[in-house]
Amino acid sequence: MAEPTQTAKVLSVTDLTPNVRQLIVLPKTRKLSFQPGQWVSLKLPVGTKPPLNRAYSLATPESPSGELTLVFDRVPQGIGSGYLYELRPGDDLSLSGPYGNFVLPKPLDREILFITRYTGLVPVRCMVKALYAHRDAPPVLVMAVGPAEDELVYHYEFLSLAMTRASFRYLPLVASSEEAAVGLTVSMLRPFIDSKPKVTPLVCGTKGFVRPLRDYFIEAGYDRKEVKTETYD
Ligand SMILES: Cc1cc2nc3c(=O)[nH]c(=O)nc-3n(C[C@H](O)[C@H](O)[C@H](O)COP(=O)(O)OP(=O)(O)OC[C@H]3O[C@@H](n4cnc5c(N)ncnc54)[C@H](O)[C@@H]3O)c2cc1C
């Protein structure tokens, strides 16, 4: 069950790309217990009727210290992300959670295919970290589309994982619009899907990206329930 709202202190602020920022926060009252892929709800003191609720996925699995890693992009005129961009170490945040069902399937009996756009990679990064904390990780392919080369979140971390773990493959892609991201992803996806054994697809990003990809899998013979999705908007 989700925990009630509590205050968390911002411990650090780091820019991961020119427009993506990471906050490490520490809940002050209770340690959060969560599954990789889940998210917290932030209650932000902004907007016409505060608090403004905004969901953010956890980027790093549960740690003994209880610290939580949040990663978000700077949305032009975005009220919530604009507020988060103002936060400094020592500031407080109200949050509740964890929530969500976008988690690793059980059993892990097929290749896992993560498909993400931009910060849709955040919950996937958490799941990948959890999977590769063990020696026997199942085969994983991450297809991550970013809006520009320097906006590919966790790019070097994933490149390095692909070089050190034989079962991990990483395909970074760049497309400036949502529509272009869908077209490019589908074209790169076909050789992995058409006439191949079924994989477990997990797709994350905004609806304009996630829905056409889910439809692609359904047209390719997948049951709707076999395609796990998380939409951000
Ligand atoms: C379950 C869940 C998990 C989420 N996890 C994350 C996360 O880990 N990192 C993260 O950056 N965001 C995440 N989001 C989105 C986040 O909650 C906010 O919607 C986002 O930060 C925009 O809020 P805002 O108030 O700044 O923008 P708003 O003023 O609400 O404007 C939203 C508009 O900005 C555009 N947009 C650009 N980038 C995003 C984005 N990342 N998400 C949503 N809309 C976007 C969309 O076109 C959307 O219509 C998640 C959302 C959900 C539902």
PDB file of C-alpha atoms and ligand atoms in Angstrom:
ATOM      1  CA  MET A   1       0.000   0.000   0.000  1.00  0.00           C
ATOM      2  CA  ALA A   2       1.197   3.538  -0.736  1.00  0.00           C
ATOM      3  CA  GLU A   3       2.661   5.529   2.117  1.00  0.00           C
ATOM      4  CA  PRO A   4       1.139   8.876   3.165  1.00  0.00           C
ATOM      5  CA  THR A   5       2.702  12.186   2.135  1.00  0.00           C
ATOM      6  CA  GLN A   6       6.010  13.052   3.775  1.00  0.00           C
ATOM      7  CA  THR A   7       8.742  15.633   3.379  1.00  0.00           C
ATOM      8  CA  ALA A   8      12.013  14.820   1.641  1.00  0.00           C
ATOM      9  CA  LYS A   9      15.188  16.884   1.627  1.00  0.00           C
ATOM     10  CA  VAL A  10      17.023  17.615  -1.625  1.00  0.00           C
ATOM     11  CA  LEU A  11      20.571  16.306  -1.170  1.00  0.00           C
ATOM     12  CA  SER A  12      22.025  17.037  -4.596  1.00  0.00           C
ATOM     13  CA  VAL A  13      21.205  18.581  -7.968  1.00  0.00           C
ATOM     14  CA  THR A  14      23.016  17.370 -11.115  1.00  0.00           C
ATOM     15  CA  ASP A  15      22.522  18.105 -14.802  1.00  0.00           C
ATOM     16  CA  LEU A  16      22.601  14.876 -16.831  1.00  0.00           C
ATOM     17  CA  THR A  17      22.125  16.639 -20.186  1.00  0.00           C
ATOM     18  CA  PRO A  18      21.535  20.301 -21.141  1.00  0.00           C
ATOM     19  CA  ASN A  19      17.796  19.811 -20.444  1.00  0.00           C
ATOM     20  CA  VAL A  20      17.579  16.873 -18.050  1.00  0.00           C
ATOM     21  CA  ARG A  21      18.254  17.196 -14.359  1.00  0.00           C
ATOM     22  CA  GLN A  22      18.690  14.711 -11.511  1.00  0.00           C
ATOM     23  CA  LEU A  23      17.698  15.316  -7.895  1.00  0.00           C
ATOM     24  CA  ILE A  24      18.737  12.997  -5.098  1.00  0.00           C
ATOM     25  CA  VAL A  25      16.247  13.346  -2.254  1.00  0.00           C
ATOM     26  CA  LEU A  26      16.003  11.740   1.167  1.00  0.00           C
ATOM     27  CA  PRO A  27      12.564  11.140   2.741  1.00  0.00           C
ATOM     28  CA  LYS A  28      12.661  12.495   6.297  1.00  0.00           C
ATOM     29  CA  THR A  29      10.049  10.305   7.995  1.00  0.00           C
ATOM     30  CA  ARG A  30       9.974   6.855   6.414  1.00  0.00           C
ATOM     31  CA  LYS A  31      12.145   4.927   3.997  1.00  0.00           C
ATOM     32  CA  LEU A  32      10.254   4.071   0.815  1.00  0.00           C
ATOM     33  CA  SER A  33      10.099   0.462  -0.256  1.00  0.00           C
ATOM     34  CA  PHE A  34       9.458   0.173  -3.991  1.00  0.00           C
ATOM     35  CA  GLN A  35       9.851  -1.989  -7.084  1.00  0.00           C
ATOM     36  CA  PRO A  36      12.021  -0.788  -9.980  1.00  0.00           C
ATOM     37  CA  GLY A  37       9.716   0.984 -12.466  1.00  0.00           C
ATOM     38  CA  GLN A  38       7.469   2.561  -9.836  1.00  0.00           C
ATOM     39  CA  TRP A  39       7.008   6.306  -9.285  1.00  0.00           C
ATOM     40  CA  VAL A  40       6.346   8.874  -6.576  1.00  0.00           C
ATOM     41  CA  SER A  41       3.834  11.711  -6.570  1.00  0.00           C
ATOM     42  CA  LEU A  42       5.281  15.141  -5.785  1.00  0.00           C
ATOM     43  CA  LYS A  43       2.989  17.766  -4.276  1.00  0.00           C
ATOM     44  CA  LEU A  44       4.387  21.056  -5.568  1.00  0.00           C
ATOM     45  CA  PRO A  45       3.458  24.478  -4.082  1.00  0.00           C
ATOM     46  CA  VAL A  46       2.686  26.024  -7.488  1.00  0.00           C
ATOM     47  CA  GLY A  47      -0.144  26.370 -10.014  1.00  0.00           C
ATOM     48  CA  THR A  48      -3.601  27.877  -9.667  1.00  0.00           C
ATOM     49  CA  LYS A  49      -4.732  25.376  -7.024  1.00  0.00           C
ATOM     50  CA  PRO A  50      -1.656  24.150  -5.127  1.00  0.00           C
ATOM     51  CA  PRO A  51      -0.508  21.562  -4.471  1.00  0.00           C
ATOM     52  CA  LEU A  52       0.200  20.567  -8.062  1.00  0.00           C
ATOM     53  CA  ASN A  53       0.594  16.772  -8.259  1.00  0.00           C
ATOM     54  CA  ARG A  54       3.238  15.516 -10.617  1.00  0.00           C
ATOM     55  CA  ALA A  55       4.486  11.924 -11.002  1.00  0.00           C
ATOM     56  CA  TYR A  56       8.194  11.080 -11.287  1.00  0.00           C
ATOM     57  CA  SER A  57       9.657   7.640 -11.773  1.00  0.00           C
ATOM     58  CA  LEU A  58      12.462   6.414  -9.556  1.00  0.00           C
ATOM     59  CA  ALA A  59      15.707   6.182 -11.512  1.00  0.00           C
ATOM     60  CA  THR A  60      17.715   4.066  -9.071  1.00  0.00           C
ATOM     61  CA  PRO A  61      16.628   0.928  -7.167  1.00  0.00           C
ATOM     62  CA  GLU A  62      16.011   1.016  -3.431  1.00  0.00           C
ATOM     63  CA  SER A  63      19.200   1.731  -1.480  1.00  0.00           C
ATOM     64  CA  PRO A  64      20.106   1.105   2.177  1.00  0.00           C
ATOM     65  CA  SER A  65      20.363   4.884   2.764  1.00  0.00           C
ATOM     66  CA  GLY A  66      16.779   5.440   1.555  1.00  0.00           C
ATOM     67  CA  GLU A  67      17.841   8.073  -0.988  1.00  0.00           C
ATOM     68  CA  LEU A  68      15.616   8.440  -4.060  1.00  0.00           C
ATOM     69  CA  THR A  69      16.787   9.518  -7.513  1.00  0.00           C
ATOM     70  CA  LEU A  70      14.418  11.656  -9.608  1.00  0.00           C
ATOM     71  CA  VAL A  71      15.235  12.645 -13.192  1.00  0.00           C
ATOM     72  CA  PHE A  72      13.159  15.025 -15.312  1.00  0.00           C
ATOM     73  CA  ASP A  73      13.317  17.089 -18.472  1.00  0.00           C
ATOM     74  CA  ARG A  74      12.784  20.850 -18.574  1.00  0.00           C
ATOM     75  CA  VAL A  75       9.368  21.225 -20.231  1.00  0.00           C
ATOM     76  CA  PRO A  76       9.022  24.627 -21.939  1.00  0.00           C
ATOM     77  CA  GLN A  77       6.559  26.612 -19.750  1.00  0.00           C
ATOM     78  CA  GLY A  78       6.027  23.448 -17.674  1.00  0.00           C
ATOM     79  CA  ILE A  79       4.806  24.458 -14.223  1.00  0.00           C
ATOM     80  CA  GLY A  80       5.923  21.345 -12.361  1.00  0.00           C
ATOM     81  CA  SER A  81       9.278  20.781 -14.026  1.00  0.00           C
ATOM     82  CA  GLY A  82       9.917  24.553 -13.922  1.00  0.00           C
ATOM     83  CA  TYR A  83       9.491  24.454 -10.137  1.00  0.00           C
ATOM     84  CA  LEU A  84      11.771  21.421  -9.817  1.00  0.00           C
ATOM     85  CA  TYR A  85      14.450  23.227 -11.823  1.00  0.00           C
ATOM     86  CA  GLU A  86      14.529  25.942  -9.122  1.00  0.00           C
ATOM     87  CA  LEU A  87      15.262  23.510  -6.279  1.00  0.00           C
ATOM     88  CA  ARG A  88      18.659  23.578  -4.564  1.00  0.00           C
ATOM     89  CA  PRO A  89      20.362  21.236  -2.068  1.00  0.00           C
ATOM     90  CA  GLY A  90      18.769  21.674   1.363  1.00  0.00           C
ATOM     91  CA  ASP A  91      15.273  22.481  -0.036  1.00  0.00           C
ATOM     92  CA  ASP A  92      12.253  20.362   0.926  1.00  0.00           C
ATOM     93  CA  LEU A  93       9.771  18.476  -1.276  1.00  0.00           C
ATOM     94  CA  SER A  94       6.464  16.766  -0.383  1.00  0.00           C
ATOM     95  CA  LEU A  95       6.015  13.314  -1.829  1.00  0.00           C
ATOM     96  CA  SER A  96       3.950  10.162  -1.520  1.00  0.00           C
ATOM     97  CA  GLY A  97       4.224   6.708  -2.997  1.00  0.00           C
ATOM     98  CA  PRO A  98       5.335   4.387  -4.371  1.00  0.00           C
ATOM     99  CA  TYR A  99       2.764   3.801  -7.095  1.00  0.00           C
ATOM    100  CA  GLY A 100       2.476   1.995 -10.403  1.00  0.00           C
ATOM    101  CA  ASN A 101       2.480  -1.338 -12.227  1.00  0.00           C
ATOM    102  CA  PHE A 102       5.132  -0.610 -14.848  1.00  0.00           C
ATOM    103  CA  VAL A 103       7.487  -3.153 -13.331  1.00  0.00           C
ATOM    104  CA  LEU A 104       9.474  -6.167 -14.491  1.00  0.00           C
ATOM    105  CA  PRO A 105       7.284  -9.091 -15.556  1.00  0.00           C
ATOM    106  CA  LYS A 106       7.461 -12.419 -13.740  1.00  0.00           C
ATOM    107  CA  PRO A 107       8.694 -14.880 -14.824  1.00  0.00           C
ATOM    108  CA  LEU A 108      11.417 -13.334 -17.018  1.00  0.00           C
ATOM    109  CA  ASP A 109      11.120 -16.039 -19.666  1.00  0.00           C
ATOM    110  CA  ARG A 110      11.452 -13.941 -22.845  1.00  0.00           C
ATOM    111  CA  GLU A 111      13.883 -11.309 -24.080  1.00  0.00           C
ATOM    112  CA  ILE A 112      12.955  -7.930 -22.600  1.00  0.00           C
ATOM    113  CA  LEU A 113      12.590  -5.106 -25.095  1.00  0.00           C
ATOM    114  CA  PHE A 114      12.475  -1.658 -23.509  1.00  0.00           C
ATOM    115  CA  ILE A 115      11.438   1.152 -25.844  1.00  0.00           C
ATOM    116  CA  THR A 116      11.567   4.703 -24.524  1.00  0.00           C
ATOM    117  CA  ARG A 117      11.523   8.308 -25.596  1.00  0.00           C
ATOM    118  CA  TYR A 118      13.602  10.880 -23.707  1.00  0.00           C
ATOM    119  CA  THR A 119      12.936  10.746 -19.920  1.00  0.00           C
ATOM    120  CA  GLY A 120      10.729   7.694 -20.551  1.00  0.00           C
ATOM    121  CA  LEU A 121      14.076   5.970 -19.997  1.00  0.00           C
ATOM    122  CA  VAL A 122      14.016   6.810 -16.253  1.00  0.00           C
ATOM    123  CA  PRO A 123      11.978   3.814 -14.933  1.00  0.00           C
ATOM    124  CA  VAL A 124      13.747   1.569 -17.452  1.00  0.00           C
ATOM    125  CA  ARG A 125      17.140   2.638 -16.108  1.00  0.00           C
ATOM    126  CA  CYS A 126      15.961   1.567 -12.656  1.00  0.00           C
ATOM    127  CA  MET A 127      14.818  -1.843 -13.956  1.00  0.00           C
ATOM    128  CA  VAL A 128      18.053  -2.353 -15.925  1.00  0.00           C
ATOM    129  CA  LYS A 129      20.125  -1.495 -12.846  1.00  0.00           C
ATOM    130  CA  ALA A 130      18.140  -4.008 -10.795  1.00  0.00           C
ATOM    131  CA  LEU A 131      18.466  -6.735 -13.465  1.00  0.00           C
ATOM    132  CA  TYR A 132      22.216  -6.274 -13.930  1.00  0.00           C
ATOM    133  CA  ALA A 133      22.896  -6.240 -10.205  1.00  0.00           C
ATOM    134  CA  HIS A 134      22.656 -10.052 -10.663  1.00  0.00           C
ATOM    135  CA  ARG A 135      25.023 -12.206 -12.598  1.00  0.00           C
ATOM    136  CA  ASP A 136      22.337 -14.053 -14.573  1.00  0.00           C
ATOM    137  CA  ALA A 137      20.390 -11.264 -16.229  1.00  0.00           C
ATOM    138  CA  PRO A 138      18.022 -12.249 -19.069  1.00  0.00           C
ATOM    139  CA  PRO A 139      18.644 -10.850 -22.573  1.00  0.00           C
ATOM    140  CA  VAL A 140      17.684  -7.168 -22.696  1.00  0.00           C
ATOM    141  CA  LEU A 141      17.486  -4.702 -25.577  1.00  0.00           C
ATOM    142  CA  VAL A 142      16.988  -1.002 -24.823  1.00  0.00           C
ATOM    143  CA  MET A 143      15.864   1.189 -27.712  1.00  0.00           C
ATOM    144  CA  ALA A 144      16.079   4.776 -26.456  1.00  0.00           C
ATOM    145  CA  VAL A 145      15.079   7.746 -28.597  1.00  0.00           C
ATOM    146  CA  GLY A 146      16.304  11.192 -27.610  1.00  0.00           C
ATOM    147  CA  PRO A 147      15.427  14.572 -29.137  1.00  0.00           C
ATOM    148  CA  ALA A 148      19.121  15.317 -29.858  1.00  0.00           C
ATOM    149  CA  GLU A 149      22.432  13.499 -29.503  1.00  0.00           C
ATOM    150  CA  ASP A 150      23.394  15.424 -26.369  1.00  0.00           C
ATOM    151  CA  GLU A 151      19.953  14.719 -24.847  1.00  0.00           C
ATOM    152  CA  LEU A 152      20.382  10.916 -24.736  1.00  0.00           C
ATOM    153  CA  VAL A 153      19.950  10.276 -21.025  1.00  0.00           C
ATOM    154  CA  TYR A 154      22.286   7.657 -19.457  1.00  0.00           C
ATOM    155  CA  HIS A 155      23.957   7.199 -22.864  1.00  0.00           C
ATOM    156  CA  TYR A 156      27.471   6.421 -21.585  1.00  0.00           C
ATOM    157  CA  GLU A 157      26.197   4.228 -18.783  1.00  0.00           C
ATOM    158  CA  PHE A 158      24.271   2.078 -21.273  1.00  0.00           C
ATOM    159  CA  LEU A 159      27.143   1.995 -23.777  1.00  0.00           C
ATOM    160  CA  SER A 160      29.430   0.760 -21.042  1.00  0.00           C
ATOM    161  CA  LEU A 161      26.904  -1.882 -19.913  1.00  0.00           C
ATOM    162  CA  ALA A 162      26.594  -3.090 -23.528  1.00  0.00           C
ATOM    163  CA  MET A 163      30.378  -3.486 -23.666  1.00  0.00           C
ATOM    164  CA  THR A 164      30.642  -5.439 -20.427  1.00  0.00           C
ATOM    165  CA  ARG A 165      27.503  -7.623 -20.397  1.00  0.00           C
ATOM    166  CA  ALA A 166      26.899  -9.961 -23.335  1.00  0.00           C
ATOM    167  CA  SER A 167      23.142 -10.192 -22.754  1.00  0.00           C
ATOM    168  CA  PHE A 168      22.624  -6.407 -22.877  1.00  0.00           C
ATOM    169  CA  ARG A 169      22.091  -4.523 -26.141  1.00  0.00           C
ATOM    170  CA  TYR A 170      21.553  -0.792 -26.464  1.00  0.00           C
ATOM    171  CA  LEU A 171      20.242   1.043 -29.515  1.00  0.00           C
ATOM    172  CA  PRO A 172      20.260   4.845 -29.097  1.00  0.00           C
ATOM    173  CA  LEU A 173      18.254   6.816 -31.670  1.00  0.00           C
ATOM    174  CA  VAL A 174      17.753  10.524 -32.316  1.00  0.00           C
ATOM    175  CA  ALA A 175      14.519  12.060 -33.618  1.00  0.00           C
ATOM    176  CA  SER A 176      13.476  15.651 -33.067  1.00  0.00           C
ATOM    177  CA  SER A 177       9.682  15.157 -32.936  1.00  0.00           C
ATOM    178  CA  GLU A 178       7.355  12.594 -31.393  1.00  0.00           C
ATOM    179  CA  GLU A 179       6.097  11.588 -34.844  1.00  0.00           C
ATOM    180  CA  ALA A 180       9.625  11.127 -36.195  1.00  0.00           C
ATOM    181  CA  ALA A 181      10.506   9.122 -33.071  1.00  0.00           C
ATOM    182  CA  VAL A 182       7.638   6.688 -33.751  1.00  0.00           C
ATOM    183  CA  GLY A 183       8.581   6.255 -37.432  1.00  0.00           C
ATOM    184  CA  LEU A 184      12.257   5.708 -36.689  1.00  0.00           C
ATOM    185  CA  THR A 185      11.572   3.305 -33.817  1.00  0.00           C
ATOM    186  CA  VAL A 186       9.169   1.179 -35.886  1.00  0.00           C
ATOM    187  CA  SER A 187      11.652   0.950 -38.747  1.00  0.00           C
ATOM    188  CA  MET A 188      14.431  -0.171 -36.379  1.00  0.00           C
ATOM    189  CA  LEU A 189      12.078  -2.518 -34.535  1.00  0.00           C
ATOM    190  CA  ARG A 190      10.877  -4.617 -37.467  1.00  0.00           C
ATOM    191  CA  PRO A 191      13.950  -6.895 -37.737  1.00  0.00           C
ATOM    192  CA  PHE A 192      13.669  -7.699 -34.011  1.00  0.00           C
ATOM    193  CA  ILE A 193       9.928  -8.508 -34.146  1.00  0.00           C
ATOM    194  CA  ASP A 194       8.767  -9.706 -37.564  1.00  0.00           C
ATOM    195  CA  SER A 195       8.943 -13.531 -37.814  1.00  0.00           C
ATOM    196  CA  LYS A 196      10.908 -13.705 -34.529  1.00  0.00           C
ATOM    197  CA  PRO A 197       9.991 -15.381 -31.200  1.00  0.00           C
ATOM    198  CA  LYS A 198       7.921 -13.087 -29.004  1.00  0.00           C
ATOM    199  CA  VAL A 199       9.701 -10.668 -26.688  1.00  0.00           C
ATOM    200  CA  THR A 200       8.355  -8.833 -23.626  1.00  0.00           C
ATOM    201  CA  PRO A 201       7.906  -5.201 -24.703  1.00  0.00           C
ATOM    202  CA  LEU A 202       7.871  -2.376 -22.121  1.00  0.00           C
ATOM    203  CA  VAL A 203       7.256   1.048 -23.667  1.00  0.00           C
ATOM    204  CA  CYS A 204       7.485   4.398 -21.858  1.00  0.00           C
ATOM    205  CA  GLY A 205       7.086   8.056 -22.831  1.00  0.00           C
ATOM    206  CA  THR A 206       4.328  10.442 -23.852  1.00  0.00           C
ATOM    207  CA  LYS A 207       1.092   9.034 -25.335  1.00  0.00           C
ATOM    208  CA  GLY A 208       1.902  10.152 -28.878  1.00  0.00           C
ATOM    209  CA  PHE A 209       4.930   7.856 -28.754  1.00  0.00           C
ATOM    210  CA  VAL A 210       3.674   4.953 -26.640  1.00  0.00           C
ATOM    211  CA  ARG A 211       0.288   4.326 -28.275  1.00  0.00           C
ATOM    212  CA  PRO A 212       1.395   3.872 -31.900  1.00  0.00           C
ATOM    213  CA  LEU A 213       4.120   1.499 -30.688  1.00  0.00           C
ATOM    214  CA  ARG A 214       1.671  -0.530 -28.636  1.00  0.00           C
ATOM    215  CA  ASP A 215      -0.567  -0.695 -31.753  1.00  0.00           C
ATOM    216  CA  TYR A 216       2.411  -1.871 -33.797  1.00  0.00           C
ATOM    217  CA  PHE A 217       2.949  -4.816 -31.430  1.00  0.00           C
ATOM    218  CA  ILE A 218      -0.763  -5.676 -31.482  1.00  0.00           C
ATOM    219  CA  GLU A 219      -0.733  -5.683 -35.306  1.00  0.00           C
ATOM    220  CA  ALA A 220       2.341  -7.920 -35.135  1.00  0.00           C
ATOM    221  CA  GLY A 221       0.273 -10.524 -33.207  1.00  0.00           C
ATOM    222  CA  TYR A 222       0.845  -9.513 -29.575  1.00  0.00           C
ATOM    223  CA  ASP A 223      -2.003  -9.531 -27.075  1.00  0.00           C
ATOM    224  CA  ARG A 224      -2.663  -6.067 -25.579  1.00  0.00           C
ATOM    225  CA  LYS A 225      -1.722  -7.428 -22.125  1.00  0.00           C
ATOM    226  CA  GLU A 226       1.661  -8.595 -23.423  1.00  0.00           C
ATOM    227  CA  VAL A 227       2.716  -4.986 -24.082  1.00  0.00           C
ATOM    228  CA  LYS A 228       3.467  -3.112 -20.849  1.00  0.00           C
ATOM    229  CA  THR A 229       3.209   0.666 -21.145  1.00  0.00           C
ATOM    230  CA  GLU A 230       3.679   3.788 -19.019  1.00  0.00           C
ATOM    231  CA  THR A 231       2.441   7.136 -20.358  1.00  0.00           C
ATOM    232  CA  TYR A 232       3.688  10.437 -18.954  1.00  0.00           C
ATOM    233  CA  ASP A 233       0.916  12.796 -20.150  1.00  0.00           C
TER     234      ASP A 233
HETATM  235  C1  LIG B   1       3.589   7.611 -14.008  1.00  0.00           C
HETATM  236  C2  LIG B   1       4.354   8.836 -14.485  1.00  0.00           C
HETATM  237  C3  LIG B   1       5.740   8.881 -14.309  1.00  0.00           C
HETATM  238  C4  LIG B   1       6.458   9.994 -14.753  1.00  0.00           C
HETATM  239  N1  LIG B   1       7.816  10.013 -14.611  1.00  0.00           N
HETATM  240  C5  LIG B   1       8.522  11.054 -15.109  1.00  0.00           C
HETATM  241  C6  LIG B   1       9.943  11.077 -15.013  1.00  0.00           C
HETATM  242  O1  LIG B   1      10.576  10.192 -14.419  1.00  0.00           O
HETATM  243  N2  LIG B   1      10.620  12.132 -15.561  1.00  0.00           N
HETATM  244  C7  LIG B   1       9.940  13.145 -16.211  1.00  0.00           C
HETATM  245  O2  LIG B   1      10.594  14.072 -16.726  1.00  0.00           O
HETATM  246  N3  LIG B   1       8.592  13.161 -16.286  1.00  0.00           N
HETATM  247  C8  LIG B   1       7.876  12.155 -15.742  1.00  0.00           C
HETATM  248  N4  LIG B   1       6.513  12.185 -15.807  1.00  0.00           N
HETATM  249  C9  LIG B   1       5.842  13.396 -16.339  1.00  0.00           C
HETATM  250  C10 LIG B   1       5.704  14.423 -15.201  1.00  0.00           C
HETATM  251  O3  LIG B   1       4.782  13.946 -14.240  1.00  0.00           O
HETATM  252  C11 LIG B   1       5.189  15.773 -15.697  1.00  0.00           C
HETATM  253  O4  LIG B   1       4.025  15.554 -16.468  1.00  0.00           O
HETATM  254  C12 LIG B   1       6.215  16.509 -16.557  1.00  0.00           C
HETATM  255  O5  LIG B   1       7.365  16.828 -15.769  1.00  0.00           O
HETATM  256  C13 LIG B   1       5.598  17.801 -17.097  1.00  0.00           C
HETATM  257  O6  LIG B   1       5.039  18.518 -16.026  1.00  0.00           O
HETATM  258  P1  LIG B   1       4.968  20.096 -16.080  1.00  0.00           P
HETATM  259  O7  LIG B   1       4.034  20.569 -15.011  1.00  0.00           O
HETATM  260  O8  LIG B   1       6.337  20.685 -16.099  1.00  0.00           O
HETATM  261  O9  LIG B   1       4.370  20.371 -17.533  1.00  0.00           O
HETATM  262  P2  LIG B   1       2.858  20.707 -17.990  1.00  0.00           P
HETATM  263  O10 LIG B   1       2.695  22.185 -17.723  1.00  0.00           O
HETATM  264  O11 LIG B   1       1.940  19.784 -17.283  1.00  0.00           O
HETATM  265  O12 LIG B   1       2.985  20.403 -19.523  1.00  0.00           O
HETATM  266  C14 LIG B   1       2.942  19.051 -19.985  1.00  0.00           C
HETATM  267  C15 LIG B   1       3.243  18.986 -21.485  1.00  0.00           C
HETATM  268  O13 LIG B   1       4.667  18.981 -21.646  1.00  0.00           O
HETATM  269  C16 LIG B   1       5.089  18.044 -22.624  1.00  0.00           C
HETATM  270  N5  LIG B   1       6.160  17.205 -22.017  1.00  0.00           N
HETATM  271  C17 LIG B   1       7.484  17.320 -22.276  1.00  0.00           C
HETATM  272  N6  LIG B   1       8.198  16.465 -21.541  1.00  0.00           N
HETATM  273  C18 LIG B   1       7.310  15.768 -20.794  1.00  0.00           C
HETATM  274  C19 LIG B   1       7.460  14.734 -19.842  1.00  0.00           C
HETATM  275  N7  LIG B   1       8.644  14.219 -19.469  1.00  0.00           N
HETATM  276  N8  LIG B   1       6.351  14.243 -19.297  1.00  0.00           N
HETATM  277  C20 LIG B   1       5.130  14.748 -19.623  1.00  0.00           C
HETATM  278  N9  LIG B   1       4.929  15.737 -20.505  1.00  0.00           N
HETATM  279  C21 LIG B   1       6.024  16.251 -21.093  1.00  0.00           C
HETATM  280  C22 LIG B   1       3.848  17.277 -23.055  1.00  0.00           C
HETATM  281  O14 LIG B   1       3.546  17.711 -24.360  1.00  0.00           O
HETATM  282  C23 LIG B   1       2.739  17.686 -22.105  1.00  0.00           C
HETATM  283  O15 LIG B   1       1.533  17.909 -22.760  1.00  0.00           O
HETATM  284  C24 LIG B   1       5.772  11.081 -15.369  1.00  0.00           C
HETATM  285  C25 LIG B   1       4.379  11.034 -15.509  1.00  0.00           C
HETATM  286  C26 LIG B   1       3.680   9.928 -15.081  1.00  0.00           C
HETATM  287  C27 LIG B   1       2.176   9.901 -15.249  1.00  0.00           C
END
